[in-house]
mmCIF file with all atom_site columns, C-alpha atoms in Angstrom:
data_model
loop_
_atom_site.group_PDB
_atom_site.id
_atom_site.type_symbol
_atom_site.label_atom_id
_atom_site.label_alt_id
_atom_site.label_comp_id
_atom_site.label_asym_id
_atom_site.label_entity_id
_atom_site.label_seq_id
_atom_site.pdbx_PDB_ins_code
_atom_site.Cartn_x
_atom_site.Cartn_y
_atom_site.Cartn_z
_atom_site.occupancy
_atom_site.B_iso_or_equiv
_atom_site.pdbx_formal_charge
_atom_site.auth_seq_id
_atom_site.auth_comp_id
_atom_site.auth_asym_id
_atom_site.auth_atom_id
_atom_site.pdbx_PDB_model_num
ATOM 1  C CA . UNK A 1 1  ? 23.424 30.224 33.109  1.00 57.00 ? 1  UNK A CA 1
ATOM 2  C CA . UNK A 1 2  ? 22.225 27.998 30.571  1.00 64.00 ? 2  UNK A CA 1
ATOM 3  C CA . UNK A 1 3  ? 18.636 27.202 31.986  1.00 69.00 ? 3  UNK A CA 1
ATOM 4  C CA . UNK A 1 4  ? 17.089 25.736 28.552  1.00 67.00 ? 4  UNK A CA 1
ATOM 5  C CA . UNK A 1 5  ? 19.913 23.457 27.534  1.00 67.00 ? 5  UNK A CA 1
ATOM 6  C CA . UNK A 1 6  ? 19.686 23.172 23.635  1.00 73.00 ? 6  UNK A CA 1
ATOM 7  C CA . UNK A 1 7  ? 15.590 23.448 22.979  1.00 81.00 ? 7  UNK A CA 1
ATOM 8  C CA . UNK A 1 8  ? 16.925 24.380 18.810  1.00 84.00 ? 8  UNK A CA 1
ATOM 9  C CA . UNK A 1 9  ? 19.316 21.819 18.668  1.00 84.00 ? 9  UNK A CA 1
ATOM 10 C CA . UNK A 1 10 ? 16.312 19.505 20.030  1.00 88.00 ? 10 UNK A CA 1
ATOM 11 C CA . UNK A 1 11 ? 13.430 20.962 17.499  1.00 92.00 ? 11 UNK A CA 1
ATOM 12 C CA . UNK A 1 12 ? 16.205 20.464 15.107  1.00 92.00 ? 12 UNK A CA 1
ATOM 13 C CA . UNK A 1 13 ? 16.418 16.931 15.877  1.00 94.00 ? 13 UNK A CA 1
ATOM 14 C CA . UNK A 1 14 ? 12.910 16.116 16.457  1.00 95.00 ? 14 UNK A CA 1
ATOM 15 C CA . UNK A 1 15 ? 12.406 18.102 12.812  1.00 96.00 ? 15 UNK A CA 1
ATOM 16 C CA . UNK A 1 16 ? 14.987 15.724 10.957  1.00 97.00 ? 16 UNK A CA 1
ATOM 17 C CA . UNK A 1 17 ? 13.258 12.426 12.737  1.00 97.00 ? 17 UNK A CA 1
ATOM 18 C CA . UNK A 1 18 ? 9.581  13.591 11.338  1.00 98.00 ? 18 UNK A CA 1
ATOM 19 C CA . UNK A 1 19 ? 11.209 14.689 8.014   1.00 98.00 ? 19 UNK A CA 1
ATOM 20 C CA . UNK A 1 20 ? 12.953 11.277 7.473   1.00 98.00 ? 20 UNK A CA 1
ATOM 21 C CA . UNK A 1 21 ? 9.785  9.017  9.027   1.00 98.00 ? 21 UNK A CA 1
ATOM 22 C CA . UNK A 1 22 ? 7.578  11.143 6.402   1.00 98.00 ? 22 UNK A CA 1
ATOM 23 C CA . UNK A 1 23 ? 10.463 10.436 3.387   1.00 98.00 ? 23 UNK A CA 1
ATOM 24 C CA . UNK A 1 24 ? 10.715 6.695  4.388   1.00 98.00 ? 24 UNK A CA 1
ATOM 25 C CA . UNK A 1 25 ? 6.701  6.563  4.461   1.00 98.00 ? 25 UNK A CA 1
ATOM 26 C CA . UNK A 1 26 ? 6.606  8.203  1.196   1.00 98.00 ? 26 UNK A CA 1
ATOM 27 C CA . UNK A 1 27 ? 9.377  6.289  -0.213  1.00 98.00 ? 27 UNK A CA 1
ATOM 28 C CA . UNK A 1 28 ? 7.875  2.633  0.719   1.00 97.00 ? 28 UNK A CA 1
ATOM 29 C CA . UNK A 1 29 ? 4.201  3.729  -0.642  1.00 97.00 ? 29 UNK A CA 1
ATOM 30 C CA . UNK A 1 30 ? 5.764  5.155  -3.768  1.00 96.00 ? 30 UNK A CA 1
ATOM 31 C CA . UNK A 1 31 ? 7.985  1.561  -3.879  1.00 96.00 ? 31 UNK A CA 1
ATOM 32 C CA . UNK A 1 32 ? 4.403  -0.202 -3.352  1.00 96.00 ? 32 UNK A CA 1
ATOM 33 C CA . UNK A 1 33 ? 2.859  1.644  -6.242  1.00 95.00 ? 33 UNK A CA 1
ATOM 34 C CA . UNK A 1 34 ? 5.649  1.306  -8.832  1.00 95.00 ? 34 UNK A CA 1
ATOM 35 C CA . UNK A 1 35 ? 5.631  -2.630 -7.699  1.00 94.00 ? 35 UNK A CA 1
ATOM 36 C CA . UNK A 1 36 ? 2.334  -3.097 -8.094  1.00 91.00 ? 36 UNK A CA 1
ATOM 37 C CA . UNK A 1 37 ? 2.131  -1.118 -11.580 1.00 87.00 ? 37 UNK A CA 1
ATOM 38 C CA . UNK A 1 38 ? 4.491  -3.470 -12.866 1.00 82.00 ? 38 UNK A CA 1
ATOM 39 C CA . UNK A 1 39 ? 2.703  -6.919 -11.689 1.00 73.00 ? 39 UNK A CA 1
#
C-alpha cells in the first residue's frame, strides 16, 4: 500500500512556497531600493 502518501508532491509544495516567499521578499526590497533611489 501507499504508506507515505505523496512526501515529493509535499517537498514540492513546501519548495514552491519558500521559493515564492524568498521572490516576493526580494521583489519588495528591490521595489524599496529603486523607490528610494528615485526620492
Amino acid at each position: 500500500g501507499k504508506s507515505g502518501g505523496f512526501p515529493l508532491a509535499r517537498t514540492g509544495v513546501s519548495l514552491t512556497l519558500g521559493v515564492l516567499g524568498v521572490l516576493a521578499t526580494a521583489t519588495g526590497a528591490y521595489a524599496l531600493h529603486l523607490r528610494r533611489r528615485k526620492a
